[in-house]
Short mmCIF file of C-alpha atoms in Angstrom, two decimals:
data_model
loop_
_atom_site.label_atom_id
_atom_site.label_comp_id
_atom_site.label_asym_id
_atom_site.label_seq_id
_atom_site.Cartn_x
_atom_site.Cartn_y
_atom_site.Cartn_z
CA MET A 1 0.00 0.00 0.00
CA SER A 2 1.01 3.62 -0.50
CA GLN A 3 1.45 6.22 2.21
CA THR A 4 -1.07 6.50 5.04
CA LEU A 5 -4.05 8.62 4.06
CA LYS A 6 -5.85 11.09 6.27
CA PRO A 7 -9.60 10.62 6.63
CA GLN A 8 -11.59 12.27 3.92
CA SER A 9 -14.86 14.08 4.43
CA PRO A 10 -17.38 11.78 2.71
CA PRO A 11 -19.19 13.46 -0.20
CA SER A 12 -22.90 13.02 -0.62
CA VAL A 13 -23.01 9.68 -2.42
CA THR A 14 -25.56 7.03 -3.26
CA GLU A 15 -25.23 3.49 -4.54
CA GLU A 16 -25.67 4.90 -8.04
CA SER A 17 -23.17 7.80 -7.80
CA TYR A 18 -21.95 9.39 -11.00
CA CYS A 19 -18.57 10.82 -11.98
CA ARG A 20 -18.77 14.61 -11.80
CA ILE A 21 -16.40 14.97 -14.75
CA HIS A 22 -17.63 12.30 -17.18
CA LEU A 23 -21.16 11.90 -15.82
CA GLU A 24 -20.76 8.10 -15.87
CA LEU A 25 -21.47 5.59 -13.15
CA LEU A 26 -18.66 5.08 -10.63
CA LYS A 27 -18.03 1.38 -11.16
CA LEU A 28 -14.33 1.17 -10.24
CA PHE A 29 -12.19 1.80 -7.14
CA CYS A 30 -8.60 3.03 -7.33
CA GLU A 31 -6.66 1.38 -4.51
CA ASP A 32 -3.71 3.79 -4.80
CA ASP A 33 -5.80 6.98 -4.58
CA GLN A 34 -8.58 5.46 -2.45
CA ILE A 35 -11.31 6.93 -4.67
CA THR A 36 -14.15 5.64 -6.82
CA ILE A 37 -13.78 6.29 -10.56
CA CYS A 38 -15.65 5.67 -13.79
CA SER A 39 -14.38 3.76 -16.85
CA LYS A 40 -13.22 6.97 -18.56
CA CYS A 41 -11.28 8.08 -15.46
CA PHE A 42 -9.53 4.70 -15.58
CA GLN A 43 -8.22 5.52 -19.09
CA LEU A 44 -6.56 8.72 -17.91
CA PRO A 45 -2.73 8.71 -17.59
CA VAL A 46 -2.96 9.42 -13.85
CA HIS A 47 -4.43 5.94 -13.24
CA LYS A 48 -2.32 4.13 -15.80
CA HIS A 49 -0.11 2.31 -13.23
CA HIS A 50 -2.61 2.24 -10.37
CA LEU A 51 -4.23 -0.84 -8.90
CA VAL A 52 -7.93 -0.64 -9.78
CA TYR A 53 -10.77 -3.01 -8.77
CA GLU A 54 -14.41 -3.33 -9.70
CA ILE A 55 -16.17 -1.39 -6.97
CA HIS A 56 -18.10 -4.32 -5.45
CA GLU A 57 -14.98 -6.48 -5.44
CA ALA A 58 -13.03 -3.71 -3.68
CA ALA A 59 -15.79 -3.32 -1.10
CA GLU A 60 -15.88 -7.05 -0.37
CA ASN A 61 -12.06 -7.14 -0.05
CA TYR A 62 -12.16 -4.37 2.54
CA ARG A 63 -15.20 -5.85 4.26
CA LYS A 64 -13.25 -9.12 4.67
CA LEU A 65 -10.18 -7.24 5.97
CA PHE A 66 -12.35 -5.26 8.38
CA LYS A 67 -13.89 -8.45 9.79
CA GLU A 68 -10.48 -10.10 10.23
CA THR A 69 -9.13 -7.00 11.93
CA LEU A 70 -12.27 -6.75 14.06
CA HIS A 71 -11.74 -10.31 15.27
CA MET A 72 -8.18 -9.45 16.35
CA LEU A 73 -9.33 -6.19 17.96
CA LYS A 74 -11.92 -8.05 20.04
CA GLY A 75 -9.24 -10.50 21.15
CA LYS A 76 -6.95 -7.67 22.20
CA LEU A 77 -9.88 -5.94 23.88
CA GLU A 78 -10.39 -8.97 26.13
CA VAL A 79 -6.66 -9.07 26.88
CA ALA A 80 -6.74 -5.38 27.80
CA LYS A 81 -9.69 -5.94 30.16
CA SER A 82 -7.85 -8.83 31.80
CA ILE A 83 -4.61 -6.86 32.21
CA LEU A 84 -6.46 -3.85 33.62
CA ALA A 85 -8.21 -6.04 36.20
CA ASP A 86 -4.89 -7.73 37.04
CA GLU A 87 -3.09 -4.41 37.50
CA GLN A 88 -5.82 -3.16 39.82
CA GLU A 89 -5.68 -6.42 41.78
CA ARG A 90 -1.88 -6.24 41.94
CA MET A 91 -2.08 -2.74 43.45
CA VAL A 92 -4.17 -4.13 46.30
CA ARG A 93 -1.97 -7.20 46.66
CA ILE A 94 1.31 -5.26 46.66
CA GLN A 95 0.09 -3.19 49.61
CA GLU A 96 -0.91 -6.34 51.51
CA GLU A 97 2.44 -7.98 50.71
CA GLU A 98 4.34 -4.91 51.86
CA GLN A 99 2.60 -5.04 55.24
CA SER A 100 3.21 -8.79 55.46
CA PHE A 101 6.92 -8.42 54.69
CA LYS A 102 7.25 -5.60 57.22
CA LYS A 103 5.72 -7.87 59.83
CA MET A 104 8.20 -10.59 58.86
CA VAL A 105 11.16 -8.24 59.17
CA GLU A 106 10.09 -6.98 62.57
CA ALA A 107 9.43 -10.53 63.84
CA GLU A 108 12.76 -11.85 62.52
CA TYR A 109 14.85 -9.10 64.09
CA LYS A 110 12.89 -9.37 67.33
CA MET A 111 13.67 -13.08 67.39
CA ARG A 112 17.35 -12.49 66.65
CA PHE A 113 17.64 -9.94 69.43
CA ARG A 114 15.92 -12.30 71.84
CA LEU A 115 18.33 -15.12 70.97
CA LEU A 116 21.41 -12.88 71.24
CA ARG A 117 20.25 -11.45 74.55
CA GLU A 118 19.74 -14.94 75.98
CA GLU A 119 23.13 -16.04 74.66
CA THR A 120 24.76 -13.02 76.31
CA ASP A 121 22.97 -13.78 79.59
CA LEU A 122 24.43 -17.30 79.48
CA LYS A 123 27.95 -15.94 78.96
CA TYR A 124 27.56 -13.24 81.58
CA PRO A 125 25.11 -14.50 84.22
CA ARG A 126 23.71 -11.84 86.50
CA GLN A 127 25.68 -11.80 89.77
CA PRO A 128 24.87 -9.15 92.39
CA ALA A 129 28.48 -9.07 93.57
CA CYS A 130 29.82 -8.44 90.05
CA LYS A 131 28.27 -5.14 88.97
CA PHE A 132 31.05 -4.42 86.48
CA ASP A 133 30.36 -7.62 84.51
CA GLN A 134 26.65 -6.91 84.74
CA ASN A 135 27.18 -3.44 83.31
CA LEU A 136 29.28 -4.91 80.49
CA ASN A 137 26.50 -7.38 79.79
CA GLU A 138 23.89 -4.62 79.62
CA ALA A 139 26.14 -2.44 77.47
CA GLY A 140 26.71 -5.33 75.08
CA GLN A 141 22.99 -6.01 74.84
CA ASN A 142 22.26 -2.36 74.21
CA GLN A 143 24.87 -2.24 71.43
CA LEU A 144 23.48 -5.41 69.82
CA GLY A 145 19.97 -4.04 70.14
CA THR A 146 21.01 -0.79 68.47
CA GLU A 147 22.72 -2.62 65.59
CA LEU A 148 19.76 -4.92 65.02
CA GLU A 149 17.33 -2.01 65.23
CA GLN A 150 19.38 -0.11 62.66
CA LYS A 151 19.38 -3.11 60.28
CA SER A 152 15.66 -3.55 60.82
CA GLN A 153 14.98 0.10 59.97
CA GLU A 154 17.20 -0.08 56.87
CA THR A 155 15.29 -3.12 55.62
CA LEU A 156 11.93 -1.48 56.32
CA GLN A 157 13.04 1.65 54.46
CA ARG A 158 14.03 -0.48 51.45
CA LEU A 159 10.60 -2.10 51.54
CA ASN A 160 8.92 1.33 51.68
CA ARG A 161 10.95 2.62 48.75
CA LEU A 162 10.38 -0.47 46.64
CA GLY A 163 6.68 -0.48 47.53
CA ARG A 164 6.34 3.11 46.29
CA GLU A 165 8.23 2.34 43.09
CA ASN A 166 6.07 -0.71 42.39
CA MET A 167 2.87 1.22 43.06
CA SER A 168 3.99 4.03 40.73
CA LYS A 169 4.70 1.51 37.95
CA LEU A 170 1.34 -0.19 38.45
CA LYS A 171 -0.56 3.10 38.40
CA ALA A 172 1.20 4.17 35.20
CA SER A 173 0.44 0.79 33.65
CA GLU A 174 -3.20 1.02 34.75
CA PHE A 175 -3.53 4.45 33.11
CA GLN A 176 -1.90 3.27 29.87
CA VAL A 177 -3.99 0.10 29.64
CA ALA A 178 -7.19 2.02 30.44
CA GLU A 179 -6.44 4.45 27.60
CA GLN A 180 -5.79 1.59 25.18
CA LEU A 181 -8.97 -0.11 26.34
CA CYS A 182 -11.00 2.99 25.53
CA SER A 183 -9.37 3.23 22.09
CA LEU A 184 -10.01 -0.45 21.41
CA GLN A 185 -13.66 -0.15 22.44
CA ARG A 186 -14.15 2.95 20.25
CA ILE A 187 -12.42 1.49 17.16
CA THR A 188 -14.18 -1.85 17.58
CA THR A 189 -17.57 -0.13 17.64
CA GLU A 190 -16.69 1.94 14.56
CA LEU A 191 -15.37 -1.06 12.65
CA GLU A 192 -18.45 -3.15 13.46
CA LYS A 193 -20.57 -0.35 12.02
CA LYS A 194 -18.27 -0.10 9.00
CA CYS A 195 -18.66 -3.79 8.19
CA GLY A 196 -22.41 -3.35 7.81
CA GLU A 197 -22.30 -0.28 5.57
CA PRO A 198 -23.18 -0.29 1.83
CA VAL A 199 -20.48 -0.33 -0.82
CA PHE A 200 -19.87 3.37 -1.39
CA THR A 201 -19.98 4.28 2.30
CA LEU A 202 -17.76 1.34 3.26
CA LEU A 203 -15.06 2.45 0.83
CA GLN A 204 -14.93 5.97 2.27
CA ASN A 205 -11.60 6.23 4.15
CA ALA A 206 -11.27 2.43 3.95
CA ARG A 207 -7.49 2.35 4.06
CA TYR A 208 -7.36 4.95 6.86
CA ASN A 209 -9.76 2.93 9.00
CA LEU A 210 -7.82 -0.25 8.34
CA GLU A 211 -4.40 1.29 9.07
CA ARG A 212 -5.71 2.99 12.21
CA SER A 213 -6.98 -0.36 13.49
CA GLU A 214 -3.76 -2.14 12.59
CA SER A 215 -1.75 0.57 14.34
CA LEU A 216 -3.76 -0.04 17.51
CA LEU A 217 -3.13 -3.77 17.25
CA LEU A 218 0.61 -3.13 17.08
CA GLN A 219 0.66 -1.12 20.29
CA SER A 220 2.31 -2.91 23.19
CA LEU A 221 -0.05 -4.26 25.83
CA GLU A 222 1.99 -5.75 28.67
CA PRO A 223 1.57 -5.70 32.46
CA ALA A 224 4.03 -3.62 34.46
CA GLU A 225 7.29 -5.24 35.52
CA ILE A 226 7.68 -4.78 39.24
CA THR A 227 10.37 -5.91 41.65
CA ASP A 228 9.43 -8.68 44.05
CA LEU A 229 9.51 -7.47 47.63
CA SER A 230 11.36 -10.59 48.72
CA SER A 231 14.49 -9.01 47.22
CA CYS A 232 14.45 -6.73 50.29
CA LEU A 233 14.38 -9.52 52.81
CA ILE A 234 17.02 -10.06 55.44
CA GLN A 235 20.47 -11.15 54.40
CA GLY A 236 22.63 -13.18 56.76
CA MET A 237 21.66 -15.75 59.37
CA SER A 238 22.03 -15.63 63.14
CA LYS A 239 24.96 -17.77 64.30
CA VAL A 240 22.99 -18.50 67.47
CA LEU A 241 20.78 -20.84 65.41
CA MET A 242 23.57 -23.41 65.49
CA VAL A 243 23.05 -23.72 69.24
CA PHE A 244 19.60 -25.15 68.57
CA GLN A 245 20.57 -27.53 65.74
CA ARG A 246 19.12 -30.99 66.36
CA HIS A 247 19.91 -34.53 65.29
CA ILE A 248 16.92 -35.38 63.10
CA THR A 249 16.18 -38.87 61.76
CA LEU A 250 13.38 -40.21 59.59
CA ASP A 251 10.64 -42.43 61.00
CA PRO A 252 10.30 -45.55 58.77
CA GLU A 253 6.85 -46.32 60.12
CA THR A 254 5.47 -43.09 58.62
CA ALA A 255 7.23 -43.32 55.22
CA HIS A 256 5.10 -43.57 52.11
CA PRO A 257 5.59 -46.97 50.40
CA CYS A 258 7.33 -45.41 47.37
CA LEU A 259 10.10 -43.92 49.55
CA VAL A 260 13.44 -45.61 50.19
CA LEU A 261 15.19 -44.50 53.39
CA SER A 262 18.94 -44.74 53.99
CA GLU A 263 20.30 -47.02 56.71
CA ASP A 264 21.19 -44.08 58.92
CA LEU A 265 17.65 -42.67 58.39
CA LYS A 266 19.09 -39.35 57.21
CA SER A 267 18.19 -39.55 53.50
CA MET A 268 15.12 -40.38 51.44
CA ARG A 269 14.64 -41.05 47.74
CA LEU A 270 11.97 -42.33 45.41
CA GLY A 271 12.18 -46.04 44.68
CA ASN A 272 11.87 -47.52 41.19
CA THR A 273 9.17 -49.90 42.44
CA PRO A 274 7.29 -49.45 45.69
CA PRO A 275 8.60 -51.97 48.21
CA SER A 276 6.34 -54.35 50.05
CA VAL A 277 5.91 -52.71 53.45
CA PRO A 278 3.43 -53.43 56.21
CA ASP A 279 0.54 -50.99 56.45
CA THR A 280 0.82 -49.19 59.75
CA PRO A 281 -1.68 -46.71 61.19
CA ARG A 282 1.01 -44.01 61.11
CA ARG A 283 2.15 -44.46 57.51
CA PHE A 284 1.47 -41.72 54.94
CA ASP A 285 -0.96 -42.92 52.31
CA PHE A 286 -0.83 -39.67 50.29
CA GLY A 287 2.21 -38.03 48.68
CA ALA A 288 5.77 -39.27 49.03
CA SER A 289 6.12 -38.03 52.62
CA VAL A 290 7.76 -39.12 55.84
CA LEU A 291 7.87 -37.67 59.35
CA ALA A 292 10.89 -37.28 61.58
CA ALA A 293 11.23 -39.61 64.53
CA GLU A 294 11.73 -36.58 66.79
CA SER A 295 8.87 -34.37 67.97
CA PHE A 296 8.93 -30.97 69.67
CA LEU A 297 6.48 -29.74 72.27
CA SER A 298 8.42 -26.71 73.50
CA GLY A 299 11.71 -24.90 73.08
CA ARG A 300 13.68 -23.89 69.99
CA HIS A 301 14.89 -26.25 67.30
CA TYR A 302 16.87 -25.89 64.08
CA TRP A 303 17.78 -28.35 61.31
CA GLU A 304 19.07 -28.19 57.74
CA VAL A 305 18.13 -30.23 54.68
CA ALA A 306 20.02 -30.64 51.40
CA VAL A 307 17.49 -30.19 48.58
CA GLY A 308 19.85 -29.85 45.61
CA GLN A 309 19.08 -33.37 44.35
CA ALA A 310 15.30 -32.85 44.26
CA SER A 311 13.20 -31.13 41.60
CA ASN A 312 9.96 -31.14 43.64
CA TRP A 313 10.01 -31.13 47.42
CA GLN A 314 8.29 -29.96 50.59
CA LEU A 315 9.81 -29.24 53.99
CA GLY A 316 8.28 -28.06 57.24
CA ILE A 317 6.43 -29.28 60.30
CA CYS A 318 3.28 -31.30 60.80
CA ASP A 319 1.00 -31.36 63.82
CA CYS A 320 -0.13 -34.97 63.87
CA VAL A 321 0.98 -36.39 67.21
CA GLY A 322 -2.23 -35.63 69.08
CA ARG A 323 -4.59 -37.29 66.59
CA LYS A 324 -6.46 -40.38 67.74
CA SER A 325 -5.23 -42.49 64.84
CA ASN A 326 -1.80 -40.84 64.94
CA ARG A 327 -1.95 -40.94 61.14
CA PRO A 328 -0.97 -37.79 59.23
CA GLN A 329 -3.92 -36.27 57.41
CA VAL A 330 -3.98 -34.59 54.00
CA SER A 331 -5.58 -31.54 55.58
CA GLY A 332 -3.53 -31.76 58.76
CA ASP A 333 -1.98 -28.71 60.38
CA LYS A 334 1.21 -28.13 58.43
CA VAL A 335 3.63 -25.31 57.74
CA LEU A 336 5.56 -25.92 54.55
CA LEU A 337 8.09 -24.51 52.13
CA MET A 338 7.71 -26.05 48.67
CA GLY A 339 10.14 -26.01 45.77
CA SER A 340 9.46 -27.02 42.17
CA MET A 341 11.75 -27.10 39.14
CA MET A 342 10.38 -26.95 35.59
CA GLY A 343 13.27 -27.11 33.15
CA ALA A 344 15.67 -24.41 34.27
CA ASP A 345 13.02 -22.42 36.15
CA TYR A 346 12.41 -22.69 39.89
CA THR A 347 9.20 -21.85 41.70
CA PHE A 348 8.84 -21.67 45.48
CA TRP A 349 5.69 -21.58 47.60
CA ILE A 350 4.86 -21.31 51.27
CA PHE A 351 1.88 -22.80 53.09
CA PRO A 352 -0.52 -22.08 54.80
CA SER A 353 -2.27 -19.50 52.68
CA LEU A 354 -0.56 -20.92 49.61
CA ARG A 355 1.61 -18.09 48.32
CA LYS A 356 4.29 -17.90 45.66
CA ILE A 357 7.60 -16.38 46.71
CA CYS A 358 10.38 -15.07 44.49
CA LEU A 359 13.82 -16.62 44.69
CA ARG A 360 16.23 -15.91 41.88
CA LYS A 361 18.51 -18.90 42.29
CA LYS A 362 18.18 -22.59 42.93
CA MET A 363 18.50 -23.54 46.57
CA TYR A 364 20.82 -26.33 47.64
CA LYS A 365 20.27 -26.27 51.40
CA VAL A 366 17.31 -25.11 53.48
CA GLY A 367 17.41 -24.27 57.19
CA ILE A 368 14.29 -24.58 59.35
CA PHE A 369 13.95 -22.91 62.75
CA VAL A 370 10.98 -23.47 65.07
CA ASP A 371 10.32 -21.63 68.32
CA CYS A 372 7.45 -23.56 69.89
CA ASP A 373 7.15 -21.19 72.86
CA HIS A 374 6.76 -18.04 70.75
CA GLY A 375 4.83 -19.61 67.84
CA GLN A 376 7.51 -18.65 65.32
CA MET A 377 9.02 -20.49 62.37
CA SER A 378 11.61 -19.36 59.83
CA PHE A 379 12.89 -20.85 56.58
CA TYR A 380 16.41 -19.93 55.46
CA ASN A 381 18.37 -20.29 52.23
CA VAL A 382 21.55 -21.64 53.82
CA THR A 383 23.42 -21.48 50.50
CA GLU A 384 22.82 -17.74 50.18
CA SER A 385 22.64 -17.15 53.96
CA SER A 386 19.32 -15.31 53.78
CA LEU A 387 15.78 -15.45 55.12
CA ILE A 388 13.21 -17.07 52.82
CA TYR A 389 10.06 -16.65 54.87
CA ASN A 390 9.02 -16.15 58.46
CA PHE A 391 5.82 -17.12 60.31
CA SER A 392 5.33 -15.26 63.58
CA ASP A 393 1.78 -16.00 64.68
CA LEU A 394 1.59 -19.79 64.69
CA THR A 395 -0.43 -21.67 67.28
CA PHE A 396 0.77 -25.18 68.08
CA GLN A 397 -1.95 -27.42 69.49
CA GLY A 398 0.54 -30.03 70.64
CA ALA A 399 3.85 -31.56 69.69
CA VAL A 400 5.02 -31.01 66.10
CA ARG A 401 7.28 -33.14 63.95
CA PRO A 402 9.44 -32.25 60.94
CA VAL A 403 7.96 -33.48 57.66
CA PHE A 404 9.76 -34.21 54.38
CA SER A 405 8.09 -34.81 51.00
CA LEU A 406 8.98 -35.55 47.41
CA CYS A 407 6.64 -35.36 44.45
CA VAL A 408 5.68 -38.71 42.91
CA PRO A 409 6.06 -38.18 39.12
CA ASN A 410 3.73 -39.55 36.49
CA GLY A 411 5.33 -42.62 34.99
CA ASP A 412 8.82 -43.75 35.96
CA MET A 413 10.35 -42.71 39.25
CA ASN A 414 12.99 -39.99 39.08
CA SER A 415 16.19 -39.62 41.07
CA ASP A 416 14.91 -37.00 43.54
CA SER A 417 16.27 -37.23 47.07
CA LEU A 418 16.47 -35.23 50.29
CA THR A 419 19.18 -35.46 52.95
CA ILE A 420 19.10 -34.19 56.53
CA CYS A 421 22.41 -32.45 57.24
CA PRO A 422 24.37 -33.36 60.40
CA PRO A 423 24.65 -30.62 63.04
CA HIS A 424 27.58 -28.24 62.65
CA THR A 425 30.60 -29.06 64.78
CA PRO A 426 31.56 -26.06 66.93
CA SER A 427 34.85 -24.57 65.78
#
């Protein structure tokens, strides 16, 4: 096609319009000039190299193009509606997530200060006769508290800044998508009307209407790219956690039949064929899961699990000790971190309130910390030495036990495995 034409003011025409120069019926349509012409106009030198159609054929060609374009416009219109609704929902969700992450940061630093304070009290027990040591102890606690408070405030400030940036991007995206939506609705309505018009009216500004619609189809329609708030989460892990590291072993009587446990009960993998095992009241009959032999009713506990050899896994705790059957339930009280690998992409989720979390790299080792007395639980990326997620308002009904799960694939078993790491040896 030639250069884009501006819309022309439609002359007063009828289905039997005549050429004003030759007074003959306008039976032809010049594609290059976008005008109707008569047979004598066609013989003029100006139209010698132009593409000319019989007028009804030209109208049907454009009518077909209009309908095809209209179909694509309606498709993009639905996409625009969906993106606009998503952007508005994301604005609400990003505010909720920001508050949730702030709560996590405050709870994590509060826990770290509590652990450090207790560790300091153990090193420098309060003795009335030793006021100097007591003053040193209090000074040390105050310094640690100040440092942790400063780090907490820095992290909260990063969350505030990132939250504002994300909200600004979402609002700009909402405005842009809303504008495109209005344009799509307007052009779609006009094009629907155009498709039903008679020949002469349909051909008025035909190329302009088509090019305007195509231009709208070419406009980008993508949701805003925002930064996941988890990028602001706490870096580094408290060394005091090592004090609470426990020897954890797997309980064979709870292992799903498709799982093969190592002799030392520290590792689990999927078996090629499910072994013949006795059915016990405590054995998992859903998912490839197994409980730890150890249970915790009070106190603080920490353990680490190597997950690098698993593409789909779950780690956490399960409240199943107090049940009458003592059998873990599908809907039992659990707190989980879940990892899933699809090709080279990794997706991580936390439960309860199933929520996707953003982690940029594959994890090789996960640390789990449970404070039964304060209802707190934290997951750590040991490889990167960073917090993954923190629960601070848990209510434990009774004793809890660590739980480990692998995903049973469709078809042949894969080589997924999990290994409980031995406690660190003090240096």
